[in-house]
PDB file of C-alpha atoms in Angstrom:
ATOM      1  CA  ARG A   1      -1.975  14.090  -4.821  1.00 73.00           C
ATOM      2  CA  ALA A   2      -1.439  16.326  -7.517  1.00 75.00           C
ATOM      3  CA  LYS A   3       0.290  18.702  -5.242  1.00 82.00           C
ATOM      4  CA  LEU A   4       2.540  16.208  -4.254  1.00 87.00           C
ATOM      5  CA  LYS A   5       4.474  16.464  -7.723  1.00 85.00           C
ATOM      6  CA  ASP A   6       5.254  19.786  -6.763  1.00 89.00           C
ATOM      7  CA  LEU A   7       6.756  18.408  -3.185  1.00 92.00           C
ATOM      8  CA  VAL A   8       9.394  15.895  -4.924  1.00 90.00           C
ATOM      9  CA  PRO A   9      12.219  15.046  -4.555  1.00 94.00           C
ATOM     10  CA  PHE A  10      11.478  14.487  -0.446  1.00 96.00           C
ATOM     11  CA  GLN A  11      12.681  12.276   2.020  1.00 97.00           C
ATOM     12  CA  ALA A  12      11.373  11.392   5.374  1.00 97.00           C
ATOM     13  CA  GLU A  13      11.457   8.984   8.362  1.00 97.00           C
ATOM     14  CA  ILE A  14       8.658   6.436   8.336  1.00 95.00           C
ATOM     15  CA  VAL A  15       6.755   4.208  10.942  1.00 95.00           C
ATOM     16  CA  GLU A  16       4.735   1.355   9.542  1.00 93.00           C
ATOM     17  CA  THR A  17       2.431  -0.410  12.037  1.00 92.00           C
ATOM     18  CA  ILE A  18       0.572  -3.553  11.108  1.00 90.00           C
ATOM     19  CA  VAL A  19      -1.895  -5.265  13.208  1.00 88.00           C
ATOM     20  CA  VAL A  20      -2.500  -8.713  12.851  1.00 83.00           C
ATOM     21  CA  ARG A  21      -5.627 -10.715  15.066  1.00 80.00           C
ATOM     22  CA  GLY A  22      -4.264  -8.679  17.904  1.00 80.00           C
ATOM     23  CA  LYS A  23      -0.639  -8.747  17.616  1.00 85.00           C
ATOM     24  CA  LYS A  24       0.890  -5.396  16.378  1.00 87.00           C
ATOM     25  CA  PHE A  25       4.207  -5.181  14.034  1.00 89.00           C
ATOM     26  CA  ARG A  26       5.917  -2.237  14.100  1.00 91.00           C
ATOM     27  CA  ALA A  27       8.589  -1.169  11.543  1.00 93.00           C
ATOM     28  CA  THR A  28      10.961   2.137  11.386  1.00 96.00           C
ATOM     29  CA  GLY A  29      13.034   3.401   8.708  1.00 96.00           C
ATOM     30  CA  LYS A  30      13.611   6.289   6.085  1.00 96.00           C
ATOM     31  CA  TYR A  31      11.905   7.164   2.794  1.00 96.00           C
ATOM     32  CA  MET A  32      12.718   9.124  -0.053  1.00 96.00           C
ATOM     33  CA  GLN A  33      10.985   9.863  -3.595  1.00 94.00           C
ATOM     34  CA  GLY A  34      12.437  11.657  -6.838  1.00 93.00           C
ATOM     35  CA  ALA A  35      10.898  12.390 -10.146  1.00 89.00           C
ATOM     36  CA  GLY A  36      10.186   9.401 -12.280  1.00 84.00           C
ATOM     37  CA  ASN A  37       9.198   6.572 -10.246  1.00 85.00           C
ATOM     38  CA  LYS A  38      12.351   6.877  -8.110  1.00 92.00           C
ATOM     39  CA  LEU A  39      12.164   5.736  -4.572  1.00 93.00           C
ATOM     40  CA  ARG A  40      14.312   4.207  -1.674  1.00 96.00           C
ATOM     41  CA  LEU A  41      12.361   2.535   1.535  1.00 94.00           C
ATOM     42  CA  GLU A  42      14.285   1.186   4.180  1.00 95.00           C
ATOM     43  CA  PHE A  43      12.745  -0.994   7.290  1.00 93.00           C
ATOM     44  CA  GLU A  44      13.989  -2.261  10.061  1.00 95.00           C
ATOM     45  CA  LEU A  45      11.699  -4.783  12.229  1.00 90.00           C
ATOM     46  CA  GLU A  46      12.626  -6.705  15.265  1.00 82.00           C
ATOM     47  CA  VAL A  47       9.918  -9.533  16.191  1.00 79.00           C
ATOM     48  CA  GLY A  48      10.736 -11.818  19.350  1.00 76.00           C
ATOM     49  CA  ARG A  49      14.618 -12.294  19.316  1.00 81.00           C
ATOM     50  CA  THR A  50      14.651 -11.999  15.347  1.00 84.00           C
ATOM     51  CA  LYS A  51      15.640  -9.124  13.525  1.00 90.00           C
ATOM     52  CA  GLY A  52      14.852  -8.007  10.303  1.00 94.00           C
ATOM     53  CA  SER A  53      15.120  -5.181   7.094  1.00 95.00           C
ATOM     54  CA  LEU A  54      13.703  -4.475   4.171  1.00 93.00           C
ATOM     55  CA  VAL A  55      15.514  -2.423   1.068  1.00 95.00           C
ATOM     56  CA  GLN A  56      13.369  -1.313  -1.771  1.00 95.00           C
ATOM     57  CA  VAL A  57      15.270   0.892  -4.282  1.00 96.00           C
ATOM     58  CA  CYS A  58      13.906   2.046  -7.642  1.00 94.00           C
ATOM     59  CA  ASP A  59      16.014   4.026  -9.932  1.00 94.00           C
ATOM     60  CA  GLY A  60      13.166   4.773 -12.098  1.00 91.00           C
ATOM     61  CA  THR A  61      12.823   1.611 -14.301  1.00 93.00           C
ATOM     62  CA  THR A  62      14.004  -1.345 -11.750  1.00 95.00           C
ATOM     63  CA  LEU A  63      12.679  -2.067  -8.572  1.00 94.00           C
ATOM     64  CA  PHE A  64      15.261  -3.937  -6.255  1.00 96.00           C
ATOM     65  CA  THR A  65      14.131  -5.823  -3.045  1.00 95.00           C
ATOM     66  CA  GLN A  66      16.474  -7.016  -0.382  1.00 96.00           C
ATOM     67  CA  GLN A  67      15.105  -9.130   2.816  1.00 94.00           C
ATOM     68  CA  LYS A  68      17.090  -9.959   5.648  1.00 95.00           C
ATOM     69  CA  ILE A  69      15.496 -12.390   7.834  1.00 92.00           C
ATOM     70  CA  GLY A  70      17.777 -13.199  10.669  1.00 88.00           C
ATOM     71  CA  LEU A  71      21.198 -14.881   8.682  1.00 89.00           C
ATOM     72  CA  ILE A  72      19.128 -15.288   5.867  1.00 93.00           C
ATOM     73  CA  VAL A  73      19.488 -12.773   2.724  1.00 96.00           C
ATOM     74  CA  GLN A  74      17.349 -12.672  -0.368  1.00 96.00           C
ATOM     75  CA  ALA A  75      17.332  -9.921  -3.005  1.00 97.00           C
ATOM     76  CA  THR A  76      15.235  -9.348  -6.542  1.00 96.00           C
ATOM     77  CA  ARG A  77      14.757  -7.102  -9.026  1.00 96.00           C
ATOM     78  CA  ARG A  78      11.542  -6.004 -11.232  1.00 94.00           C
ATOM     79  CA  ASN A  79      10.926  -4.459 -14.282  1.00 94.00           C
ATOM     80  CA  VAL A  80       8.334  -1.476 -13.034  1.00 89.00           C
ATOM     81  CA  PRO A  81       7.265  -0.233 -16.285  1.00 88.00           C
ATOM     82  CA  LYS A  82       6.592  -3.934 -17.330  1.00 90.00           C
ATOM     83  CA  ILE A  83       4.486  -4.868 -14.316  1.00 87.00           C
ATOM     84  CA  LEU A  84       2.770  -1.248 -13.805  1.00 81.00           C
ATOM     85  CA  LYS A  85       1.670  -1.815 -18.111  1.00 85.00           C
ATOM     86  CA  GLU A  86       0.318  -5.420 -17.268  1.00 84.00           C
ATOM     87  CA  MET A  87      -1.575  -4.011 -14.118  1.00 78.00           C
ATOM     88  CA  LYS A  88      -3.371  -1.261 -15.993  1.00 77.00           C
ATOM     89  CA  GLN A  89      -4.340  -3.576 -19.090  1.00 80.00           C
ATOM     90  CA  LEU A  90      -5.791  -5.824 -16.103  1.00 75.00           C
ATOM     91  CA  ALA A  91      -7.186  -3.471 -14.187  1.00 68.00           C
ATOM     92  CA  SER A  92      -8.906  -2.083 -17.398  1.00 67.00           C
ATOM     93  CA  LYS A  93     -10.587  -5.615 -18.405  1.00 67.00           C
ATOM     94  CA  SER A  94     -11.586  -6.067 -14.755  1.00 59.00           C
ATOM     95  CA  GLY A  95     -11.402  -3.494 -12.462  1.00 57.00           C
ATOM     96  CA  PRO A  96      -8.986  -3.147  -9.409  1.00 54.00           C
ATOM     97  CA  ARG A  97      -8.984  -6.047  -7.109  1.00 53.00           C
ATOM     98  CA  PRO A  98      -7.329  -6.116  -3.299  1.00 49.00           C
ATOM     99  CA  ARG A  99      -4.539  -8.456  -2.601  1.00 48.00           C
ATOM    100  CA  PRO A 100      -3.742  -9.472   0.859  1.00 40.00           C
ATOM    101  CA  ASP A 101      -0.541  -7.624   0.297  1.00 44.00           C
ATOM    102  CA  GLN A 102      -1.474  -4.835  -1.922  1.00 49.00           C
ATOM    103  CA  PHE A 103      -1.666  -2.514   1.020  1.00 44.00           C
ATOM    104  CA  GLU A 104       2.043  -2.299   1.860  1.00 46.00           C
ATOM    105  CA  ALA A 105       3.288  -3.282  -1.632  1.00 50.00           C
ATOM    106  CA  ASP A 106       2.009  -0.465  -3.053  1.00 52.00           C
ATOM    107  CA  LEU A 107       4.200   1.887  -2.158  1.00 63.00           C
ATOM    108  CA  GLY A 108       7.134   0.150  -3.842  1.00 69.00           C
ATOM    109  CA  LEU A 109       5.421  -0.136  -7.246  1.00 71.00           C
ATOM    110  CA  GLY A 110       5.276   3.886  -8.080  1.00 75.00           C
ATOM    111  CA  GLY A 111       5.868   5.265  -4.361  1.00 85.00           C
ATOM    112  CA  LEU A 112       3.504   7.431  -2.315  1.00 90.00           C
ATOM    113  CA  ASP A 113       1.823   9.244  -5.397  1.00 86.00           C
ATOM    114  CA  ALA A 114       0.811   5.642  -7.051  1.00 83.00           C
ATOM    115  CA  LEU A 115      -0.284   4.642  -3.594  1.00 87.00           C
ATOM    116  CA  LEU A 116      -2.688   7.696  -3.602  1.00 89.00           C
ATOM    117  CA  GLY A 117      -3.682   7.212  -6.808  1.00 86.00           C
ATOM    118  CA  SER A 118      -4.746   3.543  -6.076  1.00 84.00           C
ATOM    119  CA  LEU A 119      -7.011   5.245  -3.331  1.00 89.00           C
ATOM    120  CA  GLU A 120      -8.400   7.827  -5.206  1.00 89.00           C
ATOM    121  CA  GLN A 121      -9.380   4.815  -8.076  1.00 85.00           C
ATOM    122  CA  THR A 122     -10.801   2.607  -5.343  1.00 88.00           C
ATOM    123  CA  MET A 123     -12.574   4.789  -2.709  1.00 92.00           C
ATOM    124  CA  SER A 124     -15.160   7.341  -2.392  1.00 95.00           C
ATOM    125  CA  PHE A 125     -13.786  10.051   0.059  1.00 96.00           C
ATOM    126  CA  THR A 126     -17.116  11.597   1.920  1.00 94.00           C
ATOM    127  CA  VAL A 127     -15.653  12.816   5.442  1.00 95.00           C
ATOM    128  CA  ARG A 128     -13.696  15.666   5.648  1.00 96.00           C
ATOM    129  CA  ARG A 129     -12.266  17.854   8.899  1.00 97.00           C
ATOM    130  CA  GLU A 130      -9.993  19.951  10.231  1.00 97.00           C
ATOM    131  CA  GLN A 131      -7.785  19.157  13.342  1.00 96.00           C
ATOM    132  CA  THR A 132      -4.657  20.737  14.967  1.00 95.00           C
ATOM    133  CA  PHE A 133      -2.213  18.732  16.124  1.00 91.00           C
ATOM    134  CA  GLN A 134       0.855  20.428  17.954  1.00 86.00           C
ATOM    135  CA  ASN A 135      -0.073  23.856  16.755  1.00 92.00           C
ATOM    136  CA  ARG A 136      -0.276  22.620  13.540  1.00 93.00           C
ATOM    137  CA  PRO A 137      -3.415  22.423  11.295  1.00 97.00           C
ATOM    138  CA  PHE A 138      -4.280  19.114   9.559  1.00 97.00           C
ATOM    139  CA  ILE A 139      -7.136  18.236   6.940  1.00 97.00           C
ATOM    140  CA  ILE A 140      -8.062  14.686   7.559  1.00 98.00           C
ATOM    141  CA  ILE A 141     -10.250  12.894   5.026  1.00 97.00           C
ATOM    142  CA  GLU A 142     -11.936   9.147   5.178  1.00 97.00           C
ATOM    143  CA  GLY A 143     -13.039   6.980   2.987  1.00 96.00           C
ATOM    144  CA  THR A 144     -14.693   3.849   2.015  1.00 95.00           C
ATOM    145  CA  TRP A 145     -14.479   1.604  -0.988  1.00 92.00           C
ATOM    146  CA  ASN A 146     -16.700   2.670  -3.928  1.00 91.00           C
ATOM    147  CA  ALA A 147     -19.253   0.384  -5.938  1.00 88.00           C
ATOM    148  CA  THR A 148     -17.047  -0.488  -8.934  1.00 82.00           C
ATOM    149  CA  PHE A 149     -14.158  -1.757  -6.228  1.00 82.00           C
ATOM    150  CA  LEU A 150     -16.595  -3.757  -4.451  1.00 84.00           C
ATOM    151  CA  GLU A 151     -18.400  -5.342  -7.058  1.00 79.00           C
ATOM    152  CA  THR A 152     -15.023  -7.111  -8.094  1.00 73.00           C
ATOM    153  CA  LEU A 153     -15.423  -8.862  -5.085  1.00 67.00           C
ATOM    154  CA  THR A 154     -16.590 -12.250  -5.324  1.00 52.00           C
ATOM    155  CA  ASP A 155     -18.441 -14.912  -2.540  1.00 48.00           C
ATOM    156  CA  ASP A 156     -15.148 -16.330  -1.835  1.00 51.00           C
ATOM    157  CA  ASP A 157     -13.953 -13.067  -0.625  1.00 53.00           C
ATOM    158  CA  ALA A 158     -16.692 -12.731   1.422  1.00 49.00           C
ATOM    159  CA  GLN A 159     -17.880 -14.017   4.672  1.00 46.00           C
ATOM    160  CA  ASP A 160     -20.774 -16.271   4.489  1.00 45.00           C
ATOM    161  CA  SER A 161     -24.074 -14.308   4.342  1.00 44.00           C
ATOM    162  CA  SER A 162     -22.406 -11.817   6.036  1.00 54.00           C
ATOM    163  CA  ASP A 163     -21.471  -8.002   4.956  1.00 66.00           C
ATOM    164  CA  GLU A 164     -18.497  -7.909   6.188  1.00 77.00           C
ATOM    165  CA  LEU A 165     -15.287  -7.857   4.176  1.00 84.00           C
ATOM    166  CA  PRO A 166     -12.451 -10.380   4.333  1.00 84.00           C
ATOM    167  CA  GLU A 167     -10.391 -10.170   7.059  1.00 82.00           C
ATOM    168  CA  TYR A 168      -7.284  -8.970   5.059  1.00 83.00           C
ATOM    169  CA  VAL A 169      -9.290  -5.784   3.453  1.00 87.00           C
ATOM    170  CA  PRO A 170      -9.808  -2.379   5.133  1.00 91.00           C
ATOM    171  CA  ASP A 171     -13.547  -1.127   5.956  1.00 92.00           C
ATOM    172  CA  ARG A 172     -12.154   2.804   5.631  1.00 95.00           C
ATOM    173  CA  VAL A 173      -8.980   4.649   5.126  1.00 95.00           C
ATOM    174  CA  ARG A 174      -8.264   7.870   7.144  1.00 97.00           C
ATOM    175  CA  ILE A 175      -6.046  10.228   5.763  1.00 97.00           C
ATOM    176  CA  TYR A 176      -4.072  13.530   7.361  1.00 97.00           C
ATOM    177  CA  ILE A 177      -3.004  16.230   5.142  1.00 97.00           C
ATOM    178  CA  ASP A 178      -0.849  19.067   6.104  1.00 96.00           C
ATOM    179  CA  LYS A 179      -3.005  22.010   5.417  1.00 96.00           C
ATOM    180  CA  ALA A 180       0.333  24.453   4.539  1.00 95.00           C
ATOM    181  CA  THR A 181       1.914  22.166   2.518  1.00 95.00           C
ATOM    182  CA  GLN A 182      -0.609  19.591   1.503  1.00 95.00           C
ATOM    183  CA  PHE A 183       1.540  16.677   2.517  1.00 96.00           C
ATOM    184  CA  PRO A 184      -0.312  13.755   3.925  1.00 96.00           C
ATOM    185  CA  HIS A 185       1.765  12.779   7.083  1.00 97.00           C
ATOM    186  CA  ARG A 186      -0.043   9.621   7.795  1.00 97.00           C
ATOM    187  CA  ILE A 187      -2.423   6.867   6.021  1.00 96.00           C
ATOM    188  CA  VAL A 188      -4.183   4.576   8.318  1.00 96.00           C
ATOM    189  CA  TYR A 189      -6.453   1.664   7.093  1.00 94.00           C
ATOM    190  CA  LEU A 190      -9.290   0.944   9.797  1.00 95.00           C
ATOM    191  CA  LYS A 191     -10.950  -2.212  10.283  1.00 92.00           C
ATOM    192  CA  ARG A 192     -14.087  -2.696  11.578  1.00 88.00           C
ATOM    193  CA  ALA A 193     -14.206  -5.269  14.905  1.00 82.00           C
ATOM    194  CA  VAL A 194     -16.443  -8.169  14.355  1.00 75.00           C
ATOM    195  CA  ASN A 195     -19.977  -7.588  15.483  1.00 71.00           C
ATOM    196  CA  ARG A 196     -19.253  -4.004  16.719  1.00 71.00           C
ATOM    197  CA  GLY A 197     -19.108  -0.626  15.171  1.00 76.00           C
ATOM    198  CA  VAL A 198     -15.450   0.210  16.246  1.00 88.00           C
ATOM    199  CA  LEU A 199     -13.024   0.579  14.056  1.00 92.00           C
ATOM    200  CA  ARG A 200      -9.498  -0.026  14.537  1.00 92.00           C
ATOM    201  CA  PRO A 201      -6.096   0.602  13.055  1.00 93.00           C
ATOM    202  CA  MET A 202      -5.049  -2.530  10.583  1.00 93.00           C
ATOM    203  CA  VAL A 203      -2.457  -0.892   8.906  1.00 92.00           C
ATOM    204  CA  SER A 204      -0.766   2.601   8.810  1.00 94.00           C
ATOM    205  CA  LEU A 205       1.876   4.721   7.265  1.00 94.00           C
ATOM    206  CA  GLU A 206       3.608   7.460   9.219  1.00 96.00           C
ATOM    207  CA  PHE A 207       5.911   9.920   7.661  1.00 96.00           C
ATOM    208  CA  ARG A 208       8.350  12.031  10.387  1.00 96.00           C
ATOM    209  CA  ASN A 209      10.707  14.723  10.158  1.00 96.00           C
ATOM    210  CA  VAL A 210       9.475  15.366   6.243  1.00 97.00           C
ATOM    211  CA  GLN A 211      11.756  17.221   4.086  1.00 97.00           C
ATOM    212  CA  LEU A 212       9.718  18.592   1.169  1.00 97.00           C
ATOM    213  CA  ASN A 213      11.836  19.749  -2.224  1.00 95.00           C
ATOM    214  CA  ALA A 214      15.076  17.935  -0.756  1.00 94.00           C
ATOM    215  CA  PRO A 215      18.454  18.100  -2.603  1.00 93.00           C
ATOM    216  CA  LEU A 216      18.324  14.505  -3.329  1.00 94.00           C
ATOM    217  CA  THR A 217      21.002  13.066  -6.190  1.00 93.00           C
ATOM    218  CA  ASP A 218      20.344  10.226  -8.154  1.00 93.00           C
ATOM    219  CA  ASP A 219      22.980   8.192  -6.189  1.00 95.00           C
ATOM    220  CA  ALA A 220      20.055   7.978  -3.231  1.00 95.00           C
ATOM    221  CA  PHE A 221      18.309   5.669  -5.867  1.00 96.00           C
ATOM    222  CA  VAL A 222      21.203   2.952  -6.390  1.00 96.00           C
ATOM    223  CA  PHE A 223      20.949  -0.243  -5.040  1.00 97.00           C
ATOM    224  CA  LYS A 224      24.054  -2.013  -3.485  1.00 95.00           C
ATOM    225  CA  PRO A 225      22.924  -5.557  -2.674  1.00 95.00           C
ATOM    226  CA  ASP A 226      25.293  -6.784   0.635  1.00 94.00           C
ATOM    227  CA  THR A 227      28.538  -8.551  -0.194  1.00 93.00           C
ATOM    228  CA  GLY A 228      27.936 -12.276  -1.903  1.00 93.00           C
ATOM    229  CA  VAL A 229      24.128 -11.852  -2.391  1.00 95.00           C
ATOM    230  CA  ARG A 230      23.214 -12.415  -6.048  1.00 96.00           C
ATOM    231  CA  VAL A 231      20.105 -10.591  -6.951  1.00 97.00           C
ATOM    232  CA  GLN A 232      17.604 -12.712  -9.399  1.00 97.00           C
ATOM    233  CA  ASP A 233      15.200 -11.227 -11.887  1.00 97.00           C
ATOM    234  CA  ILE A 234      11.483 -12.582 -10.444  1.00 95.00           C
ATOM    235  CA  THR A 235       9.790  -9.744 -13.189  1.00 94.00           C
ATOM    236  CA  LYS A 236       8.264 -12.929 -15.173  1.00 94.00           C
ATOM    237  CA  GLN A 237       7.340 -14.590 -12.150  1.00 93.00           C
ATOM    238  CA  TYR A 238       5.685 -11.801 -10.772  1.00 90.00           C
ATOM    239  CA  ILE A 239       3.664 -10.625 -13.922  1.00 90.00           C
ATOM    240  CA  GLN A 240       2.376 -14.421 -14.248  1.00 90.00           C
ATOM    241  CA  GLN A 241       1.420 -14.333 -10.346  1.00 85.00           C
ATOM    242  CA  ILE A 242      -0.818 -11.079 -10.989  1.00 79.00           C
ATOM    243  CA  GLN A 243      -2.091 -12.797 -13.947  1.00 82.00           C
ATOM    244  CA  GLN A 244      -2.718 -16.132 -12.423  1.00 81.00           C
ATOM    245  CA  ALA A 245      -4.765 -14.102  -9.237  1.00 70.00           C
ATOM    246  CA  ARG A 246      -6.975 -12.190 -11.792  1.00 67.00           C
ATOM    247  CA  SER A 247      -7.622 -15.364 -13.829  1.00 69.00           C
ATOM    248  CA  GLY A 248      -8.818 -17.390 -10.596  1.00 56.00           C
ATOM    249  CA  ALA A 249     -10.835 -14.011  -9.598  1.00 54.00           C
ATOM    250  CA  THR A 250     -12.619 -14.089 -12.951  1.00 53.00           C
ATOM    251  CA  ALA A 251     -13.742 -17.753 -12.838  1.00 52.00           C
ATOM    252  CA  ALA A 252     -14.431 -17.561  -9.274  1.00 49.00           C
ATOM    253  CA  GLY A 253     -16.978 -14.638  -9.972  1.00 49.00           C
ATOM    254  CA  ALA A 254     -18.431 -16.646 -13.229  1.00 49.00           C
ATOM    255  CA  THR A 255     -19.204 -19.797 -11.226  1.00 43.00           C
ATOM    256  CA  ALA A 256     -20.692 -17.767  -8.588  1.00 44.00           C
ATOM    257  CA  GLY A 257     -22.673 -16.168 -10.720  1.00 42.00           C
ATOM    258  CA  ARG A 258     -23.894 -19.265 -12.433  1.00 39.00           C
ATOM    259  CA  THR A 259     -25.376 -20.782  -9.062  1.00 37.00           C
ATOM    260  CA  GLY A 260     -26.620 -17.799  -7.899  1.00 39.00           C
ATOM    261  CA  ASN A 261     -24.387 -17.460  -5.048  1.00 39.00           C
ATOM    262  CA  SER A 262     -23.264 -13.981  -6.016  1.00 35.00           C
ATOM    263  CA  PRO A 263     -25.355 -10.182  -6.706  1.00 32.00           C
ATOM    264  CA  PRO A 264     -25.599  -9.444 -10.277  1.00 32.00           C
ATOM    265  CA  ALA A 265     -22.592  -6.992 -11.299  1.00 33.00           C
ATOM    266  CA  SER A 266     -24.368  -3.988 -11.560  1.00 34.00           C
ATOM    267  CA  GLN A 267     -25.536  -4.433  -7.818  1.00 34.00           C
ATOM    268  CA  PRO A 268     -22.402  -3.893  -5.395  1.00 34.00           C
ATOM    269  CA  ARG A 269     -21.994  -5.922  -2.692  1.00 36.00           C
ATOM    270  CA  PRO A 270     -24.301  -4.414   0.505  1.00 35.00           C
ATOM    271  CA  ARG A 271     -22.221  -3.208   3.571  1.00 36.00           C
TER     272      ARG A 271
END
C-alpha cells in the first residue's frame, strides 16, 4: 500500500466480476487515480437485455455518482471528507464492521489506496508465495479476517450455531502484486462453499493495461452529468445510514450479550 503512493497518478482498464448465488455478473470499464482522493471509475454492465452503467468521479472533495439502468438515470454527490471523518469516528468506537455492499463501495470512497488500507486493518495476511504469469513474476498474498474484525460480528450476522460467516462476507482475500512495480493487479474475495472446503471467487477486481505515473490532468477528475440530469446531494442521508447501521449493530450485540447467545467480547467467534 505504501508503494502505491509512489505510482500515482495511474490509470487502467478494470474488470469486476461478482458471483451471487451461482449467477455471475461482469462489469468492464476504466479506472484512474490521482493524488488526494482524486479518482474516476467507469463501469458498463449488461444483464440479459438490460444495459447499465456506473460513473464515479471524485475531485478530491466531492464524490459524484451517476447510475444508468436502461432509460433511468440518477446522479448524486457526497462530501468525501465529512463521510470519511464520520466512518473513522465510528470505527474508533466500535471497530470496523462489514456491510453487504462494502466490498464494492470502498473503491469509490478513497480509491484503491483506501481499499487496501481497509484490508490491512481488518485482515491477517499469513500466506505468501510467488508465481509467474505470462513471464511476469507476481507475489500472491492471502489473508483471513483478524480477531478484532470477527468480534464485531453479532449473532444476527452468524448462521445458527454455525462457524460460517454471513453469506455476504468473504472468508478469505487473495491479492496478486506485480513483483517489479508492487502494483496490486488483482484482488479476489473468496467464499467457502457450504459444507465444503472449496474456496470460490465471490468478488474480483482486476486491473489490466496499467499505466503507472500516467500524465493525468485535473480535467480527468471533472464530473459532467448527462444532459437534463439533476445531481442530488445525499451526504446527510449517507451519514445517517452509516450511523443507523452502526447503532443497530451495537444494540443487537448488547441484546445477544444479555441473553448469553454470543461469545464474550474478548473471545473472537471460532472459525
